[in-house]
C-alpha cells in the first residue's frame, strides 16, 4: 500500500484510462502455424525475390515519366526526372516517354494516356510498364491518394487528379506494372484485385511527407541504385527496395535518419508468388563497354556524375561486433551502405541470399508454432536443420530468441527484401525493423575463485570497487572466546579466511588488470574509430565542397551556354527575317506570274467559249438533219407497215378460200357419213324387229309379272 501511495495521481489516472487490449489482439494468440508451412511460405517468398532464372521475362519495357505542365516552381522535379529517364534509356535500353500532365482536364487526359500505355503491345504479359511520377501528393477525404500541381488548395491555379481511380486501370492490366511515386502520401493499401503483378515503390508512407528535390530525395537514390545495378544480369524490385532503404536511411552522409521509402505489392499471383525482375535489354548488353567511365548527364541536369556521388557511399566495411558504443553505431551504418560493390559481384540467386543474410536492416518476426518444445530444441542450428529441405531460406533466416508460450513462440529475422512476399498468416506478426545484431546477448566472462559468489559495491573505478570490496570483507569481526583451544581454532579459521581473501584479492587484482587492459585497448580502438570517423567526415566535407564548386562551375557554364544560346537565337532571328523578306519577294513574283496566267486563262476561256458556240451551231445543224432523217425513216416505216398489212390481208384471204374449200369437202364427207349412219340405224331397226319376232316365237307364254314389266323385258333383250 505504501508503494502504491507513492505513485503520482497523474500516472494512476493514466493507468486507469488505458484501454484493455482489443479482442483481435487476444484472438491472434489462438492462431498457430506449423514450421513446415512457415518454411514453405519463406521458400515461395525467397524464390520470388531470388529466382533461379536470372533472365528477365520481359521482351520489352516501356517507361512513362509523369510531371505537371504547370508544376510548383518550388519543387523542380523535372531535372531529376530527366536524370532517371537518362538512366533507363542509356543503361537499360528501356523505351522511355516523358509526358507532362496538362492543366486543362488533367484527370481525363492522364486517364486516356494511362489507357494508351496499358494497351501497348496489346497488353502482353511480355511487356513491362513502369510509371513514374514526381510532384505533390495528398490524401483525399476517403484516405486515397490525390496528385496536385501545387500544395495550396485555395490557389486559383490548383489542379488535382484522383490517382486512386486511375491506378485501378494499371492493376487490372494483364501485364506487370511497376509504380514509382516520388510524392507525399505515396504508400497505399493493396487491393489484391488484378491479373498481373503490380508493385509500388513510394517515397514515403500514406501518412507522411516526402523529402524535397536534392540529395535526400527518393528519385536521387533511385537513380544511384539503378546505376549501381546496371551490370547485374537481373534483379528484383524487392532487392531494389532493400538497397533503397539502406541508402536513404543508413547512409553516413545523412546525419539524421531520413523518411523510409515504402514497398507495396498491390497485386500478386499467390499460386506462384514472384517479384518484378529488371535487367538491361539485349542491345544495351551488346553495346555496353566494360569501363570505369561514369555516366555523363546532360548539361541541363546541372549535377555531378552519378559515380562520383555514389562513391561517397562506399566507405570500408567494419565489423560491428569488434566495436563498442559510438564506434559500433557508425560501423553498422558503414556496413549497411558498403554493398555497392556487391551489385556487380552478384551472379546467382544463392549469392544474393547469402549477401542479404548478414546485411542490415532486417525484419523481425514473431511466429507461434503449435506445441511446446524443450529449451535445447530452440537453438539456431536445430531450427536451420528443420529448414534443411529449403537451403535457400536457411541461409538468410536467423533465430533471435524462443520461449515456451501457450504453444511455442520464436523470434526470427529475415532480409527485408523478401518480407513483402511472405504470405500473410495470423500467427506471423511483425515485431519491427532491426539495424544490428542483438545488443543484449549474454557474454561469457571468465570468473575465478570466490568472486563469483560475491559482489563489490557499485562505482565507476574498478580499483575503487576492489578496494571497497576488500575493506567490506576485512571489516568482518570474528568473536574470540576465553578457551585457548577455541581461540586457536578461531585464529586458524581467521588465518584460513585471510589466506582465502588473499587468494581472492590476487584473483580479483589479476581480473581487474585484465579488465583494465581490455578497457584501455577498447578506448584505443574507440579513439582509432573516432579518428577514422573524423577523417571520413572531413573527407565527406571536402567532397561536399568539391560538389558545391562543381555545381557553381556548372551554373557558370549554364550561364555561358545561355548567353551563347541567346546570341545564336538573335542570329537565327536575323536569318529568319531575311528569309521572310526573300519569301515576300518570291510571293510578289509569284503573284505577277499568277496574274499573267490568269489573263492567259481568260483568253483561253474566250477561245473555248467561241469554240463552244461553233460546236453548238454544228450541233443544231446535226440535230436538224437528224430530225429530217427521223421523218424519212418514219415515212418508210409507215409504208412498210402498209405493205405488211396488205400482205397479211392477202394471206388471210387465201387462207379463207382454202378453209372454205376444206369446209365444203368436210360437209360432203359429213353428209356421206350421215347417210351411212342412217343406213346403219335402219339396218339395226330391222334386225331388232326380227329379233323381237324371233323372241315372240321362241317364248309363247311369259309370266304375268314378266309380261306386265315391259322395262324388264326390254332389259333382257
Coordinates of C-alpha atoms in Angstrom, one line a residue, residues 23-561:
X23 CA -10.2 -8.6 -28.8
X24 CA -8.5 -9.2 -32.0
X25 CA -5.1 -9.0 -30.3
X26 CA -6.1 -11.7 -27.9
X27 CA -7.7 -13.8 -30.6
X28 CA -4.5 -13.9 -32.6
X29 CA -2.9 -15.8 -29.7
X30 CA -5.1 -18.7 -30.7
X31 CA -3.5 -19.0 -34.2
X32 CA -0.6 -21.2 -34.8
X33 CA 1.5 -22.1 -37.9
X34 CA 3.4 -25.4 -38.4
X35 CA 7.0 -24.9 -39.0
X36 CA 6.7 -26.7 -42.4
X37 CA 4.1 -24.2 -43.6
X38 CA 6.2 -21.3 -42.4
X39 CA 9.2 -22.7 -44.3
X40 CA 7.1 -23.1 -47.4
X41 CA 6.0 -19.5 -47.2
X42 CA 9.5 -18.4 -46.8
X43 CA 10.6 -20.6 -49.7
X44 CA 8.0 -19.1 -52.0
X45 CA 9.0 -15.6 -50.9
X46 CA 12.7 -16.2 -51.4
X47 CA 12.0 -17.7 -54.9
X48 CA 10.0 -14.6 -55.8
X49 CA 12.9 -12.3 -54.8
X50 CA 15.8 -14.5 -55.8
X51 CA 14.6 -16.6 -58.7
X52 CA 16.9 -19.3 -60.1
X53 CA 16.3 -18.0 -63.6
X54 CA 18.4 -14.8 -63.8
X55 CA 16.9 -13.8 -67.1
X56 CA 14.1 -11.2 -67.2
X57 CA 10.8 -12.5 -68.5
X58 CA 10.1 -9.3 -70.5
X59 CA 10.9 -8.7 -74.1
X60 CA 10.1 -5.0 -73.9
X61 CA 9.9 -2.4 -71.2
X62 CA 8.1 0.9 -71.6
X63 CA 8.7 3.7 -69.1
X64 CA 6.3 6.6 -68.7
X65 CA 7.6 9.5 -66.7
X66 CA 5.0 12.0 -65.5
X67 CA 5.2 15.5 -64.1
X68 CA 3.0 18.6 -64.2
X69 CA 3.0 21.1 -67.1
X70 CA 2.4 23.9 -64.6
X71 CA 4.1 22.4 -61.6
X72 CA 5.2 24.0 -58.4
X73 CA 8.3 26.2 -59.1
X74 CA 9.4 25.5 -55.5
X75 CA 9.6 21.8 -56.4
X76 CA 11.7 21.5 -59.6
X77 CA 11.2 17.8 -60.2
X78 CA 11.9 17.9 -64.0
X79 CA 15.7 17.8 -63.5
X80 CA 15.7 14.6 -61.5
X81 CA 13.0 13.2 -63.8
X82 CA 15.3 13.6 -66.8
X83 CA 18.2 12.0 -64.9
X84 CA 16.1 9.0 -64.2
X85 CA 15.0 8.9 -67.9
X86 CA 18.6 9.0 -68.9
X87 CA 19.5 6.0 -66.7
X88 CA 16.5 4.0 -68.1
X89 CA 17.3 4.9 -71.7
X90 CA 21.1 4.8 -71.8
X91 CA 21.9 2.0 -69.3
X92 CA 18.9 -0.3 -69.5
X93 CA 17.8 0.4 -73.1
X94 CA 14.2 0.9 -72.0
X95 CA 11.7 2.7 -74.2
X96 CA 11.1 6.0 -72.3
X97 CA 8.5 8.7 -72.7
X98 CA 8.3 12.0 -70.8
X99 CA 4.7 13.3 -70.6
X100 CA 3.6 16.5 -68.8
X101 CA 0.1 16.5 -67.3
X102 CA -1.9 19.3 -68.9
X103 CA -3.5 22.0 -66.8
X104 CA -6.9 21.6 -68.5
X105 CA -8.9 18.4 -68.0
X106 CA -6.0 16.9 -66.1
X107 CA -7.7 13.8 -64.8
X108 CA -9.3 12.9 -68.2
X109 CA -6.1 13.5 -70.1
X110 CA -4.0 11.3 -67.7
X111 CA -6.6 8.6 -67.7
X112 CA -6.5 8.5 -71.5
X113 CA -2.7 8.4 -71.5
X114 CA -2.6 5.5 -69.0
X115 CA -5.1 3.6 -71.1
X116 CA -2.8 4.0 -74.1
X117 CA 0.2 2.7 -72.1
X118 CA -1.8 -0.3 -70.9
X119 CA -2.8 -1.2 -74.4
X120 CA 0.8 -1.1 -75.7
X121 CA 1.9 -4.4 -77.3
X122 CA -1.8 -5.5 -76.9
X123 CA -1.4 -5.6 -73.1
X124 CA 1.0 -8.5 -73.5
X125 CA 2.5 -10.2 -70.4
X126 CA 5.9 -9.9 -72.1
X127 CA 5.8 -6.1 -71.9
X128 CA 6.6 -4.4 -68.5
X129 CA 5.1 -1.0 -67.9
X130 CA 6.9 1.4 -65.5
X131 CA 5.1 4.5 -64.4
X132 CA 7.0 7.2 -62.6
X133 CA 5.5 10.4 -61.0
X134 CA 7.3 13.3 -59.4
X135 CA 5.3 16.1 -57.8
X136 CA 2.9 16.8 -55.0
X137 CA 0.6 14.2 -53.4
X138 CA -2.1 14.4 -50.7
X139 CA -4.8 12.3 -49.0
X140 CA -8.4 12.7 -50.1
X141 CA -11.2 12.6 -47.5
X142 CA -11.6 8.9 -48.3
X143 CA -7.9 8.3 -47.4
X144 CA -7.0 7.8 -51.0
X145 CA -4.1 9.4 -52.9
X146 CA -4.6 12.6 -55.0
X147 CA -2.0 14.3 -57.2
X148 CA -1.8 18.1 -57.3
X149 CA 0.3 20.6 -59.2
X150 CA 0.7 22.9 -56.1
X151 CA 0.1 22.2 -52.4
X152 CA -2.3 25.2 -51.8
X153 CA -5.9 24.2 -52.4
X154 CA -7.1 27.8 -52.2
X155 CA -4.9 28.9 -55.1
X156 CA -6.7 29.7 -58.4
X157 CA -4.3 27.5 -60.3
X158 CA -4.8 24.4 -58.2
X159 CA -5.4 21.2 -60.1
X160 CA -5.8 17.7 -58.8
X161 CA -6.0 14.1 -60.1
X162 CA -7.8 11.2 -58.4
X163 CA -4.8 8.8 -58.8
X164 CA -6.5 6.0 -56.9
X165 CA -9.1 5.8 -59.7
X166 CA -6.5 5.7 -62.4
X167 CA -4.3 3.2 -60.5
X168 CA -7.1 0.6 -60.7
X169 CA -6.6 0.6 -64.5
X170 CA -3.0 -0.4 -64.1
X171 CA -3.8 -3.0 -61.5
X172 CA -6.3 -4.6 -63.9
X173 CA -3.8 -4.9 -66.7
X174 CA -2.7 -8.3 -68.0
X175 CA 0.9 -7.4 -67.9
X176 CA 3.1 -6.5 -65.0
X177 CA 3.3 -2.9 -63.8
X178 CA 5.8 -1.1 -61.6
X179 CA 4.8 2.2 -60.0
X180 CA 7.5 4.7 -58.8
X181 CA 5.9 7.6 -56.9
X182 CA 8.1 10.4 -55.6
X183 CA 5.4 12.3 -53.8
X184 CA 3.8 12.7 -50.4
X185 CA 1.3 10.0 -49.2
X186 CA 2.7 7.7 -51.8
X187 CA 2.1 4.5 -49.8
X188 CA -1.4 3.0 -50.5
X189 CA -3.2 -0.2 -49.4
X190 CA -3.0 -3.3 -51.6
X191 CA -6.2 -4.1 -53.4
X192 CA -5.2 -7.7 -54.3
X193 CA -7.5 -7.5 -57.3
X194 CA -5.8 -7.8 -60.7
X195 CA -4.4 -10.1 -63.3
X196 CA -0.6 -9.4 -63.4
X197 CA 1.9 -8.4 -60.7
X198 CA 1.7 -4.7 -59.7
X199 CA 4.3 -3.4 -57.3
X200 CA 4.7 0.1 -55.8
X201 CA 7.9 1.9 -54.6
X202 CA 7.0 5.1 -52.9
X203 CA 8.9 7.9 -51.3
X204 CA 7.1 7.7 -48.0
X205 CA 4.1 6.1 -46.3
X206 CA 0.5 7.3 -46.8
X207 CA 0.5 9.4 -43.7
X208 CA 3.9 11.1 -44.2
X209 CA 5.5 13.7 -46.4
X210 CA 8.3 13.1 -48.9
X211 CA 11.7 14.7 -49.0
X212 CA 12.2 17.6 -51.5
X213 CA 14.4 17.6 -54.5
X214 CA 18.0 17.1 -53.8
X215 CA 20.5 14.7 -52.2
X216 CA 17.9 13.1 -49.9
X217 CA 15.2 12.7 -52.5
X218 CA 13.7 9.3 -53.4
X219 CA 14.4 9.9 -57.1
X220 CA 18.1 10.7 -56.5
X221 CA 18.5 7.5 -54.5
X222 CA 16.6 5.5 -57.2
X223 CA 19.0 6.8 -59.9
X224 CA 22.1 5.8 -57.9
X225 CA 20.8 2.4 -57.2
X226 CA 19.7 1.7 -60.7
X227 CA 23.1 2.8 -61.9
X228 CA 24.8 0.5 -59.4
X229 CA 22.6 -2.4 -60.7
X230 CA 23.3 -1.6 -64.3
X231 CA 25.7 -4.6 -64.9
X232 CA 23.7 -7.1 -62.9
X233 CA 22.0 -9.7 -65.2
X234 CA 18.7 -9.4 -63.4
X235 CA 17.4 -8.1 -60.1
X236 CA 14.0 -7.9 -58.4
X237 CA 12.1 -5.0 -57.1
X238 CA 12.5 -6.4 -53.6
X239 CA 16.2 -6.2 -53.8
X240 CA 16.0 -2.7 -55.3
X241 CA 13.8 -1.6 -52.3
X242 CA 16.2 -3.2 -49.8
X243 CA 19.1 -1.2 -51.2
X244 CA 17.0 2.0 -51.5
X245 CA 16.1 1.8 -47.8
X246 CA 19.7 1.3 -46.7
X247 CA 20.9 4.1 -48.9
X248 CA 18.2 6.6 -47.8
X249 CA 18.1 5.8 -44.1
X250 CA 21.6 4.5 -43.2
X251 CA 24.0 6.4 -45.4
X252 CA 26.8 8.1 -43.4
X253 CA 26.2 11.3 -45.4
X254 CA 22.8 11.5 -43.9
X255 CA 23.4 12.8 -40.3
X256 CA 19.8 12.1 -39.4
X257 CA 17.5 9.2 -40.2
X258 CA 15.5 10.1 -43.3
X259 CA 12.0 9.1 -44.1
X260 CA 11.8 5.5 -45.1
X261 CA 10.5 4.6 -48.6
X262 CA 7.7 2.1 -48.9
X263 CA 7.3 -1.1 -50.9
X264 CA 3.7 -2.4 -51.5
X265 CA 2.7 -5.4 -53.6
X266 CA -0.6 -4.2 -54.9
X267 CA -1.5 -7.4 -56.9
X268 CA 0.2 -10.8 -56.7
X269 CA -0.1 -14.3 -58.1
X270 CA -0.3 -16.2 -54.8
X271 CA -0.2 -19.6 -56.6
X272 CA 3.3 -18.8 -57.7
X273 CA 4.5 -15.5 -56.0
X274 CA 7.0 -13.6 -57.9
X275 CA 8.6 -10.2 -58.0
X276 CA 9.1 -8.0 -61.0
X277 CA 12.6 -8.5 -62.5
X278 CA 14.5 -5.7 -64.1
X279 CA 17.5 -6.1 -66.4
X280 CA 19.0 -4.3 -69.3
X281 CA 17.6 -5.1 -72.7
X282 CA 19.8 -7.1 -75.2
X283 CA 21.0 -4.1 -77.3
X284 CA 22.3 -2.4 -74.1
X285 CA 24.2 -5.6 -73.1
X286 CA 25.8 -5.8 -76.6
X287 CA 26.9 -2.2 -76.7
X288 CA 27.9 -1.9 -73.1
X289 CA 31.6 -1.2 -72.6
X290 CA 33.4 -2.7 -69.6
X291 CA 35.0 0.5 -68.4
X292 CA 35.0 2.6 -65.3
X293 CA 33.8 5.7 -67.1
X294 CA 30.9 7.2 -65.0
X295 CA 27.6 8.1 -66.6
X296 CA 27.6 11.5 -68.3
X297 CA 24.4 13.5 -67.7
X298 CA 23.2 16.3 -70.0
X299 CA 24.1 19.8 -69.2
X300 CA 20.5 20.6 -68.3
X301 CA 20.8 18.4 -65.2
X302 CA 23.4 20.7 -63.5
X303 CA 24.5 17.8 -61.3
X304 CA 27.8 16.0 -60.9
X305 CA 28.3 12.5 -62.2
X306 CA 26.5 9.6 -60.6
X307 CA 29.6 7.6 -60.0
X308 CA 31.2 10.5 -58.1
X309 CA 28.1 10.8 -56.0
X310 CA 27.7 7.2 -55.3
X311 CA 31.3 6.7 -54.5
X312 CA 30.8 8.7 -51.3
X313 CA 28.6 5.9 -50.0
X314 CA 31.4 3.3 -50.3
X315 CA 33.5 3.5 -47.0
X316 CA 35.4 0.4 -46.0
X317 CA 33.3 -2.2 -44.2
X318 CA 33.9 -2.6 -40.4
X319 CA 32.7 -5.5 -38.3
X320 CA 30.1 -4.1 -35.9
X321 CA 30.9 -6.8 -33.3
X322 CA 34.5 -5.5 -33.0
X323 CA 33.5 -2.0 -31.9
X324 CA 31.7 -0.5 -29.0
X325 CA 29.5 2.4 -28.0
X326 CA 29.8 5.2 -30.5
X327 CA 32.1 3.4 -32.8
X328 CA 29.8 0.5 -33.2
X329 CA 26.9 2.6 -34.4
X330 CA 29.0 4.1 -37.2
X331 CA 30.3 0.8 -38.2
X332 CA 26.8 -0.6 -38.6
X333 CA 25.9 2.4 -40.8
X334 CA 29.1 1.8 -42.9
X335 CA 28.3 -1.9 -43.2
X336 CA 24.8 -1.2 -44.3
X337 CA 26.0 1.1 -47.0
X338 CA 29.1 -0.6 -48.2
X339 CA 27.3 -3.0 -50.5
X340 CA 27.5 -1.2 -53.9
X341 CA 30.4 -3.4 -55.0
X342 CA 28.2 -6.5 -54.3
X343 CA 25.9 -5.3 -57.1
X344 CA 28.3 -6.4 -59.8
X345 CA 29.6 -9.5 -57.9
X346 CA 26.2 -11.0 -57.6
X347 CA 25.6 -13.5 -60.4
X348 CA 23.3 -16.1 -58.8
X349 CA 20.3 -16.3 -56.5
X350 CA 22.2 -18.1 -53.8
X351 CA 24.9 -15.4 -53.7
X352 CA 22.2 -12.8 -53.4
X353 CA 20.6 -14.6 -50.4
X354 CA 24.0 -15.1 -48.7
X355 CA 24.7 -11.4 -49.1
X356 CA 21.4 -10.4 -47.7
X357 CA 21.7 -12.9 -44.8
X358 CA 24.3 -10.7 -43.0
X359 CA 23.0 -7.3 -44.1
X360 CA 21.0 -4.9 -42.1
X361 CA 18.3 -3.6 -41.8
X362 CA 16.3 -6.8 -41.3
X363 CA 12.7 -7.6 -40.5
X364 CA 12.0 -9.1 -37.1
X365 CA 9.0 -11.5 -36.9
X366 CA 7.3 -13.5 -34.2
X367 CA 5.9 -16.9 -35.1
X368 CA 3.6 -19.0 -33.0
X369 CA 4.3 -22.7 -33.5
X370 CA 1.9 -25.4 -32.4
X371 CA 3.0 -27.5 -29.3
X372 CA 5.7 -26.8 -26.7
X373 CA 9.4 -27.7 -27.1
X374 CA 12.3 -28.0 -24.8
X375 CA 14.8 -25.1 -24.5
X376 CA 17.5 -27.1 -26.2
X377 CA 15.2 -27.5 -29.2
X378 CA 15.1 -23.8 -29.9
X379 CA 18.8 -23.4 -31.0
X380 CA 19.5 -21.8 -34.2
X381 CA 21.3 -24.9 -35.5
X382 CA 18.3 -27.0 -34.9
X383 CA 16.0 -24.5 -36.5
X384 CA 18.1 -24.4 -39.6
X385 CA 18.2 -28.2 -39.5
X386 CA 14.4 -28.0 -39.6
X387 CA 14.7 -25.9 -42.7
X388 CA 17.3 -28.1 -44.4
X389 CA 14.9 -29.0 -47.2
X390 CA 14.9 -25.4 -48.3
X391 CA 18.6 -24.4 -48.1
X392 CA 18.0 -21.1 -49.9
X393 CA 15.9 -19.9 -46.9
X394 CA 18.1 -21.5 -44.3
X395 CA 21.0 -19.2 -45.3
X396 CA 19.1 -16.0 -44.7
X397 CA 17.0 -16.9 -41.6
X398 CA 18.3 -16.1 -38.1
X399 CA 16.7 -17.3 -34.9
X400 CA 16.9 -14.5 -32.4
X401 CA 15.0 -15.9 -29.4
X402 CA 12.5 -18.5 -28.4
X403 CA 10.1 -19.1 -25.5
X404 CA 7.6 -21.7 -24.3
X405 CA 4.3 -19.8 -24.5
X406 CA 0.7 -21.1 -24.9
X407 CA 2.5 -23.2 -27.5
X408 CA 5.9 -22.1 -28.8
X409 CA 6.9 -18.5 -29.6
X410 CA 10.1 -17.8 -31.6
X411 CA 11.6 -14.6 -32.9
X412 CA 13.3 -14.8 -36.3
X413 CA 14.8 -12.2 -38.5
X414 CA 14.7 -12.3 -42.3
X415 CA 16.0 -10.0 -45.0
X416 CA 13.8 -7.0 -45.7
X417 CA 13.8 -7.8 -49.4
X418 CA 11.6 -10.9 -49.0
X419 CA 9.3 -9.5 -46.3
X420 CA 6.7 -8.2 -48.7
X421 CA 6.4 -11.6 -50.4
X422 CA 5.7 -13.7 -47.3
X423 CA 2.1 -14.8 -47.4
X424 CA 0.1 -13.4 -44.5
X425 CA -1.0 -15.5 -41.6
X426 CA -2.4 -14.5 -38.2
X427 CA 0.4 -16.5 -36.4
X428 CA 3.1 -14.3 -38.1
X429 CA 3.4 -10.9 -36.6
X430 CA 5.8 -8.0 -37.4
X431 CA 7.9 -7.0 -34.4
X432 CA 10.0 -4.3 -36.1
X433 CA 13.0 -3.4 -38.2
X434 CA 16.4 -4.1 -36.7
X435 CA 19.7 -2.5 -37.8
X436 CA 22.2 -4.5 -35.7
X437 CA 22.6 -7.9 -34.0
X438 CA 21.2 -8.4 -30.5
X439 CA 22.9 -5.8 -28.3
X440 CA 21.8 -7.5 -25.1
X441 CA 23.0 -11.0 -26.0
X442 CA 24.7 -12.7 -22.9
X443 CA 28.5 -12.6 -23.0
X444 CA 30.7 -15.3 -21.4
X445 CA 33.0 -13.6 -18.9
X446 CA 35.7 -15.7 -17.0
X447 CA 35.2 -15.8 -13.3
X448 CA 37.7 -17.2 -10.8
X449 CA 37.8 -18.0 -7.1
X450 CA 35.0 -17.0 -4.7
X451 CA 34.4 -13.7 -6.6
X452 CA 31.5 -15.5 -8.4
X453 CA 29.5 -15.6 -5.1
X454 CA 30.3 -12.0 -4.0
X455 CA 29.5 -8.6 -5.3
X456 CA 31.6 -5.4 -4.9
X457 CA 30.0 -2.0 -4.2
X458 CA 28.9 0.0 -7.3
X459 CA 31.4 2.5 -8.5
X460 CA 32.9 3.9 -11.7
X461 CA 36.6 3.0 -10.9
X462 CA 37.4 -0.8 -11.0
X463 CA 40.3 -0.2 -8.4
X464 CA 37.9 1.6 -6.2
X465 CA 35.4 -1.3 -6.5
X466 CA 38.1 -3.8 -5.5
X467 CA 39.3 -1.7 -2.5
X468 CA 35.8 -1.2 -1.2
X469 CA 35.0 -4.9 -1.5
X470 CA 38.2 -5.9 0.4
X471 CA 37.5 -3.3 3.0
X472 CA 34.0 -4.6 3.5
X473 CA 35.3 -8.2 3.8
X474 CA 38.1 -7.3 6.2
X475 CA 35.8 -5.4 8.4
X476 CA 34.0 -8.6 9.5
X477 CA 34.6 -9.1 13.2
X478 CA 35.3 -12.6 14.5
X479 CA 34.3 -13.2 18.1
X480 CA 37.1 -14.5 20.3
X481 CA 36.3 -16.8 23.3
X482 CA 38.3 -17.4 26.6
X483 CA 39.1 -21.0 25.8
X484 CA 42.6 -21.3 24.3
X485 CA 41.6 -24.2 22.1
X486 CA 38.6 -22.3 20.9
X487 CA 40.8 -19.2 20.4
X488 CA 43.3 -21.3 18.5
X489 CA 40.5 -22.7 16.3
X490 CA 39.1 -19.2 15.7
X491 CA 42.5 -17.9 14.8
X492 CA 43.1 -20.8 12.5
X493 CA 39.8 -20.1 10.8
X494 CA 40.6 -16.4 10.6
X495 CA 44.0 -17.3 9.1
X496 CA 42.4 -19.6 6.5
X497 CA 39.9 -16.9 5.8
X498 CA 42.7 -14.3 5.4
X499 CA 44.5 -16.7 3.1
X500 CA 41.3 -17.2 1.1
X501 CA 40.8 -13.4 1.0
X502 CA 44.4 -13.0 -0.2
X503 CA 43.8 -15.6 -2.9
X504 CA 40.6 -13.8 -3.8
X505 CA 42.3 -10.4 -3.8
X506 CA 45.0 -11.7 -6.0
X507 CA 42.5 -13.2 -8.3
X508 CA 40.4 -10.0 -8.3
X509 CA 43.6 -7.9 -8.9
X510 CA 44.5 -10.1 -11.9
X511 CA 40.9 -9.8 -13.2
X512 CA 41.0 -6.1 -12.7
X513 CA 44.3 -5.8 -14.5
X514 CA 42.9 -7.8 -17.4
X515 CA 39.7 -5.8 -17.5
X516 CA 41.7 -2.5 -17.3
X517 CA 43.9 -3.7 -20.1
X518 CA 40.8 -4.6 -22.2
X519 CA 39.3 -1.2 -21.3
X520 CA 42.4 0.6 -22.4
X521 CA 42.5 -1.4 -25.6
X522 CA 38.8 -0.7 -26.2
X523 CA 39.4 3.0 -25.5
X524 CA 42.3 3.0 -28.0
X525 CA 40.1 1.2 -30.5
X526 CA 37.3 3.7 -29.9
X527 CA 39.8 6.6 -30.4
X528 CA 41.1 5.0 -33.6
X529 CA 37.5 4.5 -34.8
X530 CA 36.7 8.1 -33.9
X531 CA 39.8 9.3 -35.8
X532 CA 38.7 7.3 -38.8
X533 CA 35.2 8.7 -38.5
X534 CA 36.7 12.2 -38.2
X535 CA 38.8 11.6 -41.3
X536 CA 35.8 10.3 -43.1
X537 CA 33.7 13.2 -42.1
X538 CA 36.5 15.6 -43.2
X539 CA 36.7 13.7 -46.5
X540 CA 32.9 14.0 -46.8
X541 CA 33.1 17.7 -46.1
X542 CA 35.8 18.0 -48.7
X543 CA 33.8 16.1 -51.3
X544 CA 30.7 18.2 -50.4
X545 CA 32.8 21.4 -51.0
X546 CA 34.0 19.9 -54.3
X547 CA 30.4 19.1 -55.3
X548 CA 29.3 22.6 -54.5
X549 CA 32.2 24.0 -56.5
X550 CA 31.2 21.7 -59.4
X551 CA 27.7 22.9 -59.1
X552 CA 28.9 26.6 -59.2
X553 CA 31.0 25.8 -62.2
X554 CA 28.1 24.0 -63.8
X555 CA 25.9 27.1 -63.2
X556 CA 28.6 29.3 -64.8
X557 CA 28.7 27.0 -67.7
X558 CA 25.0 27.1 -67.9
X559 CA 25.0 30.9 -67.9
X560 CA 27.7 31.0 -70.7
X561 CA 25.7 28.4 -72.6

